[in-house]
């Protein structure tokens, strides 16, 4: 989950990316725009509550960006809707059995090599074939320390990457050490070397802000035709996509519709064919289903979306673990999920849900216990000057700020519940929300939030989310805001466990490392787990092959198969 996120070649999560509403505009403006820009007959139109930050692979930081760019997907592998990893642009996944994965020792160091053969089916939308050189370029850009990317988890483990063969269709990756997540679907991504290569060479310092991020050339079923900021995005069929890659519709349009009630009215009016999984909360979809059950298809997809609140551990108040634990005990999380989702979204006690292979049922749990919360705050020196008053310490009131994405009705309700519950234990909470694009690309990306921030990470089923916990992934100016560790949590033992897990090819042993990590995180509580979200979306009757995954890979993974029943 963001996450999103992914300005990176890693699959940990989609960061600051991630999974929330972006509310700035109104539907009147959208209708006027689409009236002057009519859709192609048979096009599929999707309502999207977020606007992407960038469509430039190394630099995108929102799940909305991932959803859009994946219509032109050309990763080597992909997950299907059942979380099975399968070849995509690659002919097969390297394994020890097929000889494409090699373990060897060089100068006493254990290393690994993977060899990927790229299919002949993929062409950039200008007719140039997809080659291994395109993957090498993306790797070089992400590895470049002068480029502002937030995740180099995968590239830092690569010793070398090279293109081979007369047609440059063989990608050989040599790893510094065995790497358990070598086949994950976003590890190796491509950029058109004939387009981006000259831009990178001429002005690397301006690459992130180049126009390519607004209208990238893609090599899958679709490519990007147009992006009208704040209004809509259009993808058109790649004229060079053939065979199994050739899409069944000519165009996909995303209409940026921030307000949830406006999304609903556009769906009912027939102006859109679907509502993106990243646009509505469970509560809103349940309400729509109650009114229009027979008119639309409703999708409730359990997945790896972890809703939580980050604590800024640089803040003197929240540095005290007793305060963090008090906030956990003082939050009726079960009551919140019962009210918002009729209990369909389980309370999170760790970072992994039961469906995850890394789930640990034995972590420390913070069930609702206001008396325990008050006791911890007393121990931390935060006392009530009189019964019912806000706590104070050395003349300072216990006042904290809570932030999330503005306009997201479900999150705003959660904020109000928590504000009331925490006031009951003597904590004054001020709510200060921002539009998603500002919240993620500025506030969270550069750790500008003061106390607490609520959002979600979207994960994948294979890799552990080390980019949000490792010491070297705390974003700061000195490292170019690299990483997704927004809390500032740092524990060398956790770093070592992540390292061991990433080197362990045996899944059972890797799970043991993951369980230890979960236990430490539950004890230290750098973030307050809230609940695991059900990914929800709505489509018109007759829209075929809409297959949400509930993981980091967005619903557009199989956009080539979308069509309308005739």
Coordinates of C-alpha atoms in Angstrom, one line a residue:
X1 CA 0.0 0.0 0.0
X2 CA 1.4 3.9 -1.7
X3 CA 2.6 2.5 -1.2
X4 CA 2.3 4.1 -3.0
X5 CA 4.3 5.0 -4.0
X6 CA 6.8 4.5 -6.1
X7 CA 9.5 6.5 -7.4
X8 CA 11.3 3.4 -6.9
X9 CA 12.0 -0.1 -8.1
X10 CA 10.9 -1.6 -4.9
X11 CA 7.7 -3.3 -4.1
X12 CA 7.5 -2.7 -0.4
X13 CA 4.6 -0.3 -0.4
X14 CA 3.2 2.6 -2.2
X15 CA 3.9 5.5 -0.1
X16 CA 2.9 8.9 0.4
X17 CA 1.1 7.4 -2.1
X18 CA -1.3 6.2 -0.9
X19 CA -4.8 5.5 -0.8
X20 CA -6.9 8.5 0.0
X21 CA -9.2 11.1 -1.4
X22 CA -8.0 14.3 -3.0
X23 CA -10.7 17.0 -2.8
X24 CA -10.3 20.3 -4.6
X25 CA -12.6 20.7 -7.5
X26 CA -16.3 20.5 -8.4
X27 CA -18.2 18.4 -10.9
X28 CA -19.5 21.3 -12.8
X29 CA -16.1 22.1 -14.1
X30 CA -15.5 18.5 -15.1
X31 CA -18.8 18.3 -17.1
X32 CA -17.9 21.5 -19.0
X33 CA -14.5 20.1 -19.9
X34 CA -15.8 16.8 -21.1
X35 CA -18.4 18.5 -23.1
X36 CA -15.7 20.2 -25.1
X37 CA -13.5 17.0 -25.1
X38 CA -15.9 14.2 -26.1
X39 CA -14.9 10.7 -25.3
X40 CA -14.2 8.2 -28.0
X41 CA -17.2 5.9 -28.5
X42 CA -16.7 2.8 -26.4
X43 CA -14.1 4.4 -24.1
X44 CA -14.1 3.5 -20.4
X45 CA -14.4 6.5 -18.1
X46 CA -13.3 6.2 -14.5
X47 CA -14.0 8.5 -11.6
X48 CA -10.9 9.3 -9.7
X49 CA -10.8 11.2 -6.4
X50 CA -7.0 11.8 -6.5
X51 CA -4.9 13.6 -9.1
X52 CA -1.6 12.0 -9.8
X53 CA 1.6 13.9 -8.8
X54 CA 3.7 12.6 -11.8
X55 CA 3.5 9.8 -14.3
X56 CA 7.3 9.6 -14.5
X57 CA 8.2 6.2 -13.1
X58 CA 11.2 7.0 -10.8
X59 CA 9.4 10.1 -9.3
X60 CA 5.8 9.2 -8.8
X61 CA 4.6 9.2 -5.2
X62 CA 0.9 8.5 -5.2
X63 CA -1.2 5.4 -5.8
X64 CA -3.3 7.5 -8.3
X65 CA -0.1 7.8 -10.4
X66 CA 0.4 4.1 -10.3
X67 CA -3.2 3.4 -11.3
X68 CA -2.9 5.6 -14.4
X69 CA 0.6 4.5 -15.6
X70 CA -0.1 0.8 -15.2
X71 CA -2.4 0.8 -18.2
X72 CA 0.9 0.8 -20.2
X73 CA 2.4 -1.8 -17.9
X74 CA 5.7 -3.3 -19.0
X75 CA 7.1 -4.7 -15.8
X76 CA 8.9 -8.1 -16.1
X77 CA 6.3 -9.7 -13.8
X78 CA 2.8 -9.0 -12.5
X79 CA 0.4 -10.3 -9.9
X80 CA -3.0 -11.6 -11.0
X81 CA -6.1 -10.9 -8.9
X82 CA -5.3 -13.9 -6.7
X83 CA -1.8 -12.6 -5.9
X84 CA 0.0 -15.1 -8.1
X85 CA 3.2 -13.8 -9.5
X86 CA 3.4 -14.4 -13.2
X87 CA 5.7 -13.4 -16.1
X88 CA 4.6 -10.2 -18.0
X89 CA 7.2 -8.6 -20.2
X90 CA 9.5 -11.5 -19.3
X91 CA 9.2 -14.9 -21.0
X92 CA 9.7 -16.7 -17.6
X93 CA 10.6 -16.0 -14.0
X94 CA 14.2 -17.0 -13.2
X95 CA 14.5 -19.9 -10.8
X96 CA 17.2 -22.4 -9.8
X97 CA 15.3 -25.1 -11.6
X98 CA 15.3 -23.3 -15.0
X99 CA 18.9 -22.2 -14.6
X100 CA 18.0 -18.5 -14.9
X101 CA 18.8 -17.9 -11.2
X102 CA 22.4 -18.6 -10.1
X103 CA 23.9 -18.5 -6.7
X104 CA 27.7 -18.2 -6.6
X105 CA 30.5 -17.0 -4.4
X106 CA 33.0 -14.4 -5.4
X107 CA 36.0 -13.3 -3.2
X108 CA 34.3 -15.0 -0.3
X109 CA 31.0 -13.1 -0.8
X110 CA 27.7 -14.9 -1.6
X111 CA 26.1 -13.4 -4.7
X112 CA 23.2 -14.0 -7.1
X113 CA 22.5 -13.5 -10.8
X114 CA 19.2 -13.5 -12.6
X115 CA 18.8 -13.6 -16.3
X116 CA 15.6 -12.3 -17.9
X117 CA 14.5 -12.8 -21.5
X118 CA 12.2 -10.1 -22.7
X119 CA 9.2 -11.0 -24.9
X120 CA 9.1 -9.7 -28.5
X121 CA 5.5 -8.5 -28.0
X122 CA 6.2 -5.2 -26.3
X123 CA 6.7 -2.0 -28.3
X124 CA 6.8 1.7 -27.2
X125 CA 3.9 3.7 -28.6
X126 CA 6.2 5.2 -31.2
X127 CA 7.0 1.7 -32.6
X128 CA 10.4 1.2 -31.0
X129 CA 10.7 -2.3 -29.4
X130 CA 11.1 -2.7 -25.6
X131 CA 14.6 -3.8 -24.9
X132 CA 16.8 -4.6 -21.9
X133 CA 18.5 -1.2 -22.4
X134 CA 15.2 0.5 -21.3
X135 CA 15.3 -1.3 -18.0
X136 CA 19.0 -0.5 -17.6
X137 CA 18.3 3.3 -18.0
X138 CA 15.5 3.3 -15.3
X139 CA 18.0 1.5 -13.0
X140 CA 20.7 4.1 -13.7
X141 CA 18.3 7.0 -13.0
X142 CA 17.0 5.5 -9.7
X143 CA 20.6 4.7 -8.6
X144 CA 21.8 8.2 -9.3
X145 CA 22.1 10.0 -5.9
X146 CA 21.4 13.4 -7.5
X147 CA 17.9 12.3 -8.5
X148 CA 15.2 12.8 -5.9
X149 CA 13.7 9.4 -5.6
X150 CA 12.4 8.1 -2.3
X151 CA 13.2 4.4 -2.5
X152 CA 16.5 2.7 -3.6
X153 CA 15.9 -0.5 -1.6
X154 CA 16.2 -2.7 -4.6
X155 CA 18.9 -0.9 -6.6
X156 CA 21.2 -0.7 -3.6
X157 CA 21.3 -4.5 -3.7
X158 CA 22.3 -4.7 -7.4
X159 CA 25.9 -4.9 -8.3
X160 CA 25.4 -4.5 -12.0
X161 CA 22.7 -4.6 -14.7
X162 CA 23.4 -5.1 -18.4
X163 CA 21.7 -5.7 -21.7
X164 CA 22.9 -8.5 -23.8
X165 CA 22.1 -10.3 -27.1
X166 CA 21.9 -9.2 -30.7
X167 CA 18.4 -7.7 -30.2
X168 CA 19.2 -6.4 -26.7
X169 CA 16.4 -8.6 -25.3
X170 CA 18.4 -10.2 -22.5
X171 CA 18.6 -8.5 -19.1
X172 CA 21.3 -9.8 -16.7
X173 CA 21.2 -8.6 -13.1
X174 CA 24.0 -9.4 -10.7
X175 CA 23.1 -9.0 -7.1
X176 CA 25.6 -8.1 -4.3
X177 CA 23.9 -10.9 -2.2
X178 CA 21.1 -13.3 -2.4
X179 CA 17.8 -11.3 -2.6
X180 CA 14.5 -13.0 -1.7
X181 CA 12.4 -10.5 -3.6
X182 CA 14.2 -10.6 -6.9
X183 CA 11.1 -11.3 -9.0
X184 CA 8.7 -8.8 -7.5
X185 CA 6.7 -7.0 -10.0
X186 CA 8.2 -3.5 -9.8
X187 CA 11.8 -4.4 -9.2
X188 CA 12.7 -3.7 -12.8
X189 CA 10.9 -1.1 -14.8
X190 CA 11.6 0.5 -18.1
X191 CA 11.9 3.9 -19.6
X192 CA 12.3 4.5 -23.4
X193 CA 16.0 5.0 -23.7
X194 CA 15.6 6.8 -27.0
X195 CA 13.4 9.4 -25.4
X196 CA 14.4 9.8 -21.8
X197 CA 18.1 9.0 -22.4
X198 CA 18.8 12.3 -24.1
X199 CA 16.8 14.2 -21.5
X200 CA 18.8 12.6 -18.7
X201 CA 22.1 13.2 -20.5
X202 CA 21.4 16.8 -21.4
X203 CA 20.0 18.1 -18.0
X204 CA 19.9 15.5 -15.2
X205 CA 19.0 18.2 -12.7
X206 CA 15.8 19.0 -14.6
X207 CA 14.7 15.4 -15.4
X208 CA 12.1 15.2 -12.6
X209 CA 10.3 18.3 -13.9
X210 CA 10.5 17.4 -17.5
X211 CA 7.3 17.2 -19.6
X212 CA 7.7 13.4 -19.8
X213 CA 6.1 13.2 -16.4
X214 CA 2.9 14.7 -17.8
X215 CA 2.7 12.7 -21.0
X216 CA 5.0 9.6 -20.8
X217 CA 5.5 7.2 -23.7
X218 CA 4.4 3.8 -22.5
X219 CA 5.1 0.3 -23.9
X220 CA 2.1 -1.8 -22.8
X221 CA -1.5 -1.9 -24.1
X222 CA -2.1 1.8 -23.7
X223 CA 0.0 5.0 -23.7
X224 CA -0.8 8.5 -22.2
X225 CA -2.5 10.8 -24.7
X226 CA -3.3 13.8 -22.5
X227 CA -3.4 15.2 -19.0
X228 CA -5.4 18.3 -18.3
X229 CA -4.3 19.1 -14.7
X230 CA -7.1 19.2 -12.2
X231 CA -9.6 17.9 -14.8
X232 CA -8.9 14.6 -16.6
X233 CA -6.4 12.2 -18.0
X234 CA -6.6 10.2 -21.2
X235 CA -4.9 7.0 -22.2
X236 CA -5.2 5.7 -25.8
X237 CA -4.6 2.3 -27.2
X238 CA -0.9 1.7 -28.1
X239 CA -1.1 1.4 -31.9
X240 CA 1.8 -1.1 -31.8
X241 CA 0.3 -3.4 -29.2
X242 CA -0.6 -6.7 -30.8
X243 CA -1.8 -10.1 -30.0
X244 CA -2.5 -10.7 -26.3
X245 CA -1.5 -7.1 -25.5
X246 CA -3.9 -5.4 -27.8
X247 CA -6.7 -3.7 -25.7
X248 CA -10.3 -4.3 -26.4
X249 CA -11.2 -0.6 -26.1
X250 CA -9.6 2.4 -27.7
X251 CA -9.4 4.8 -24.8
X252 CA -9.5 5.1 -21.0
X253 CA -10.4 8.4 -19.3
X254 CA -10.0 9.3 -15.7
X255 CA -12.2 12.2 -14.6
X256 CA -10.8 13.9 -11.5
X257 CA -13.8 14.2 -9.2
X258 CA -12.8 15.0 -5.7
X259 CA -16.0 14.9 -3.7
X260 CA -17.5 11.5 -2.9
X261 CA -21.1 12.6 -3.4
X262 CA -20.2 14.0 -6.8
X263 CA -18.6 10.7 -7.8
X264 CA -21.8 8.9 -6.9
X265 CA -24.0 11.4 -8.9
X266 CA -21.8 11.0 -11.9
X267 CA -22.0 7.3 -11.7
X268 CA -25.8 7.3 -11.4
X269 CA -26.1 9.8 -14.3
X270 CA -24.0 7.6 -16.5
X271 CA -21.2 10.1 -16.9
X272 CA -18.6 7.6 -15.6
X273 CA -18.4 3.8 -16.0
X274 CA -16.6 3.0 -12.8
X275 CA -15.3 4.5 -9.5
X276 CA -11.6 3.8 -8.9
X277 CA -10.7 1.6 -5.8
X278 CA -8.7 4.5 -4.4
X279 CA -11.6 7.0 -4.5
X280 CA -14.3 5.8 -2.0
X281 CA -14.3 4.4 1.5
X282 CA -16.3 1.3 2.5
X283 CA -18.9 3.4 4.2
X284 CA -19.7 5.3 1.0
X285 CA -19.9 2.2 -1.1
X286 CA -22.2 0.5 1.3
X287 CA -24.5 3.5 1.1
X288 CA -24.5 3.5 -2.7
X289 CA -25.2 -0.3 -2.7
X290 CA -28.2 0.1 -0.4
X291 CA -29.8 2.6 -2.9
X292 CA -28.6 1.2 -6.2
X293 CA -27.9 -2.5 -5.6
X294 CA -29.4 -3.7 -8.9
X295 CA -27.9 -1.0 -11.1
X296 CA -24.1 -1.5 -10.5
X297 CA -21.5 -4.1 -9.6
X298 CA -19.9 -3.7 -6.2
X299 CA -16.4 -5.0 -5.4
X300 CA -15.2 -5.6 -1.8
X301 CA -11.6 -6.9 -2.0
X302 CA -9.7 -7.9 1.1
X303 CA -6.1 -6.9 0.8
X304 CA -3.0 -5.4 2.2
X305 CA -4.1 -1.8 2.9
X306 CA -3.0 -0.8 6.3
X307 CA -4.7 2.3 7.7
X308 CA -2.7 3.9 10.6
X309 CA -1.5 7.0 12.3
X310 CA 2.2 7.9 12.2
X311 CA 3.7 9.5 15.3
X312 CA 6.5 12.0 14.6
X313 CA 9.1 10.6 16.9
X314 CA 11.2 13.8 16.6
X315 CA 8.6 15.6 18.7
X316 CA 9.5 15.7 22.4
X317 CA 6.0 14.7 23.5
X318 CA 5.7 11.7 21.3
X319 CA 9.3 10.5 21.9
X320 CA 8.0 9.2 25.2
X321 CA 6.7 5.7 24.5
X322 CA 4.2 6.0 27.4
X323 CA 2.4 8.8 25.6
X324 CA 2.2 6.8 22.4
X325 CA 0.8 3.8 24.3
X326 CA -1.6 5.9 26.1
X327 CA -3.0 7.2 22.8
X328 CA -3.4 3.6 21.7
X329 CA -5.2 2.5 24.8
X330 CA -7.4 5.7 24.7
X331 CA -8.6 4.9 21.1
X332 CA -11.7 2.7 20.7
X333 CA -10.5 1.3 17.4
X334 CA -13.0 -1.6 17.4
X335 CA -15.8 0.9 18.0
X336 CA -14.6 3.0 15.1
X337 CA -14.5 0.1 12.6
X338 CA -17.9 -1.3 13.8
X339 CA -19.4 2.1 13.2
X340 CA -17.8 2.8 9.8
X341 CA -17.9 -0.7 8.3
X342 CA -20.2 -2.9 10.4
X343 CA -17.0 -4.7 11.5
X344 CA -16.0 -5.6 7.9
X345 CA -12.6 -3.9 8.3
X346 CA -10.7 -5.7 11.1
X347 CA -8.8 -3.8 13.8
X348 CA -5.1 -3.8 13.1
X349 CA -2.8 -4.8 16.0
X350 CA 0.3 -5.0 13.7
X351 CA 1.2 -4.0 10.2
X352 CA 0.1 -7.3 8.5
X353 CA -3.5 -8.6 8.1
X354 CA -4.4 -12.3 8.6
X355 CA -4.3 -12.9 4.8
X356 CA -0.6 -11.9 4.7
X357 CA 2.0 -14.6 4.9
X358 CA 3.8 -12.5 7.5
X359 CA 0.9 -12.1 9.9
X360 CA 1.8 -12.5 13.6
X361 CA -1.1 -13.2 15.9
X362 CA 1.0 -12.9 19.1
X363 CA 2.0 -9.2 19.0
X364 CA 1.2 -6.9 21.9
X365 CA -2.4 -5.6 21.6
X366 CA -3.7 -2.3 22.8
X367 CA -7.4 -2.9 23.4
X368 CA -9.5 0.1 24.5
X369 CA -8.6 0.8 28.1
X370 CA -9.0 4.5 29.1
X371 CA -7.9 3.8 32.7
X372 CA -4.6 2.3 31.5
X373 CA -4.2 5.3 29.2
X374 CA -4.7 7.8 32.1
X375 CA -2.2 5.8 34.2
X376 CA 0.5 6.0 31.5
X377 CA 0.0 9.7 31.0
X378 CA 0.3 10.3 34.8
X379 CA 3.5 8.3 34.8
X380 CA 4.8 10.4 31.9
X381 CA 4.3 13.6 34.0
X382 CA 1.2 14.8 32.2
X383 CA -1.3 15.7 35.0
X384 CA -4.8 17.0 35.0
X385 CA -4.9 20.4 36.9
X386 CA -8.5 19.5 37.8
X387 CA -10.9 16.7 37.0
X388 CA -11.9 16.7 33.3
X389 CA -9.2 19.3 32.3
X390 CA -6.6 18.9 29.6
X391 CA -3.4 17.6 31.0
X392 CA -0.4 19.8 31.6
X393 CA 3.3 19.3 32.2
X394 CA 5.7 22.1 33.2
X395 CA 3.1 24.7 32.3
X396 CA 2.5 23.2 28.8
X397 CA -0.9 21.8 27.8
X398 CA -1.0 18.4 26.2
X399 CA -2.1 19.5 22.7
X400 CA -1.4 17.5 19.6
X401 CA -2.2 18.0 15.9
X402 CA -3.7 15.2 13.8
X403 CA -3.6 15.5 9.9
X404 CA -5.0 13.5 7.0
X405 CA -6.3 14.1 3.5
X406 CA -9.0 16.7 3.3
X407 CA -12.4 15.7 2.0
X408 CA -12.2 12.0 2.8
X409 CA -15.4 11.6 4.8
X410 CA -14.4 8.3 6.4
X411 CA -11.1 9.7 7.7
X412 CA -12.7 12.9 8.9
X413 CA -15.1 10.8 10.9
X414 CA -12.3 8.8 12.4
X415 CA -10.5 12.0 13.3
X416 CA -13.6 13.3 15.1
X417 CA -14.0 10.0 17.1
X418 CA -10.4 10.0 18.1
X419 CA -10.5 13.7 19.0
X420 CA -13.4 13.0 21.4
X421 CA -11.9 9.8 22.8
X422 CA -8.5 11.4 23.5
X423 CA -10.1 14.4 25.1
X424 CA -11.7 12.0 27.6
X425 CA -8.2 11.0 28.7
X426 CA -7.0 14.6 28.9
X427 CA -5.4 15.1 25.4
X428 CA -6.4 18.1 23.3
X429 CA -6.3 17.2 19.6
X430 CA -6.4 19.8 16.8
X431 CA -7.4 18.6 13.3
X432 CA -5.5 20.1 10.4
X433 CA -6.1 18.5 7.0
X434 CA -4.6 19.1 3.6
X435 CA -5.4 18.1 0.0
X436 CA -3.9 14.7 -0.8
X437 CA -1.4 16.1 -3.3
X438 CA 0.0 18.6 -0.8
X439 CA -0.3 16.2 2.1
X440 CA 1.7 13.4 0.4
X441 CA 4.2 15.2 -1.9
X442 CA 5.1 18.0 0.5
X443 CA 4.1 17.4 4.1
X444 CA 4.7 13.7 4.4
X445 CA 7.5 13.4 1.8
X446 CA 9.5 16.0 3.8
X447 CA 8.2 15.0 7.2
X448 CA 6.7 18.4 7.9
X449 CA 3.9 17.1 10.1
X450 CA 4.2 18.1 13.7
X451 CA 2.6 15.3 15.7
X452 CA 0.3 12.7 14.0
X453 CA -0.6 11.9 10.4
X454 CA -3.3 9.4 9.3
X455 CA -3.2 7.6 6.0
X456 CA -2.6 4.1 4.5
X457 CA 0.2 2.0 3.1
X458 CA -0.6 -0.4 0.3
X459 CA 1.7 -3.4 0.3
X460 CA 2.4 -6.5 -1.8
X461 CA 2.3 -10.2 -0.7
X462 CA 6.0 -10.9 -1.3
X463 CA 8.2 -8.3 0.3
X464 CA 8.5 -6.8 3.8
X465 CA 8.0 -3.1 4.1
X466 CA 11.5 -2.1 5.2
X467 CA 11.4 1.3 3.5
X468 CA 9.0 2.6 6.2
X469 CA 11.1 1.4 9.2
X470 CA 14.8 1.3 8.3
X471 CA 17.1 3.9 9.9
X472 CA 18.6 5.0 6.6
X473 CA 15.2 5.6 5.1
X474 CA 14.2 8.5 7.3
X475 CA 13.5 11.3 4.7
X476 CA 15.7 14.4 5.3
X477 CA 17.3 17.1 3.3
X478 CA 20.8 15.6 3.6
X479 CA 19.7 12.4 1.9
X480 CA 17.5 14.1 -0.7
X481 CA 14.3 13.0 1.2
X482 CA 15.0 9.4 0.4
X483 CA 12.8 6.8 2.0
X484 CA 9.3 6.4 3.5
X485 CA 10.2 6.2 7.2
X486 CA 7.9 9.1 8.1
X487 CA 7.9 8.4 11.8
X488 CA 11.7 8.7 12.2
X489 CA 11.8 5.3 13.9
X490 CA 15.3 3.8 14.2
X491 CA 16.2 0.4 15.7
X492 CA 19.4 -1.3 14.5
X493 CA 18.0 -4.7 15.5
X494 CA 15.0 -4.1 13.2
X495 CA 17.4 -3.1 10.4
X496 CA 19.3 -6.3 10.8
X497 CA 16.2 -8.4 10.8
X498 CA 15.0 -6.7 7.5
X499 CA 18.4 -7.4 6.0
X500 CA 18.3 -11.1 7.0
X501 CA 14.8 -11.5 5.7
X502 CA 15.7 -9.9 2.3
X503 CA 18.6 -12.4 1.9
X504 CA 16.6 -15.5 2.9
X505 CA 15.2 -17.4 0.0
X506 CA 13.5 -19.9 2.3
X507 CA 10.0 -18.5 3.0
X508 CA 9.5 -20.3 6.3
X509 CA 12.7 -18.7 7.7
X510 CA 11.8 -15.3 6.3
X511 CA 8.4 -15.5 8.2
X512 CA 10.3 -15.9 11.5
X513 CA 12.2 -12.7 10.9
X514 CA 9.0 -10.9 10.0
X515 CA 7.3 -12.1 13.2
X516 CA 10.2 -10.7 15.3
X517 CA 9.9 -7.3 13.4
X518 CA 6.2 -7.2 14.1
X519 CA 6.7 -7.9 17.8
X520 CA 9.3 -5.0 18.1
X521 CA 7.0 -2.6 16.3
X522 CA 4.1 -3.5 18.5
X523 CA 6.2 -2.8 21.6
X524 CA 7.7 0.4 20.4
X525 CA 4.6 1.7 18.6
X526 CA 6.1 4.2 16.2
X527 CA 2.7 4.2 14.5
X528 CA -0.8 3.4 15.8
X529 CA -2.4 0.7 13.7
X530 CA -6.1 1.4 13.0
X531 CA -7.6 -1.2 10.7
X532 CA -7.0 -3.1 7.5
X533 CA -9.1 -1.6 4.7
X534 CA -11.3 -3.5 2.3
X535 CA -10.6 -2.2 -1.2
X536 CA -13.9 -1.0 -2.7
X537 CA -14.9 0.0 -6.2
X538 CA -18.1 0.2 -8.3
X539 CA -18.7 -0.3 -12.0
X540 CA -21.6 -0.2 -14.4
X541 CA -23.3 -3.5 -15.2
X542 CA -21.7 -4.9 -18.3
X543 CA -18.2 -3.7 -17.7
X544 CA -16.1 -6.9 -18.0
X545 CA -12.9 -8.1 -16.4
X546 CA -12.6 -5.4 -13.7
X547 CA -10.3 -7.3 -11.3
X548 CA -9.2 -5.3 -8.2
X549 CA -6.3 -6.9 -6.3
X550 CA -6.3 -5.3 -2.9
X551 CA -2.5 -5.0 -3.1
X552 CA 0.0 -2.5 -4.4
X553 CA -0.7 -3.5 -8.0
X554 CA -3.6 -1.4 -9.1
X555 CA -6.9 -2.4 -10.8
X556 CA -5.5 -1.3 -14.2
X557 CA -3.1 -4.2 -14.3
X558 CA -5.3 -6.0 -16.8
X559 CA -6.9 -2.9 -18.5
X560 CA -6.2 -4.6 -21.9
X561 CA -9.0 -7.0 -21.1
X562 CA -11.6 -4.5 -20.1
X563 CA -14.6 -4.2 -22.4
X564 CA -18.4 -3.7 -22.4
X565 CA -20.9 -6.6 -22.9
X566 CA -22.5 -6.2 -26.3

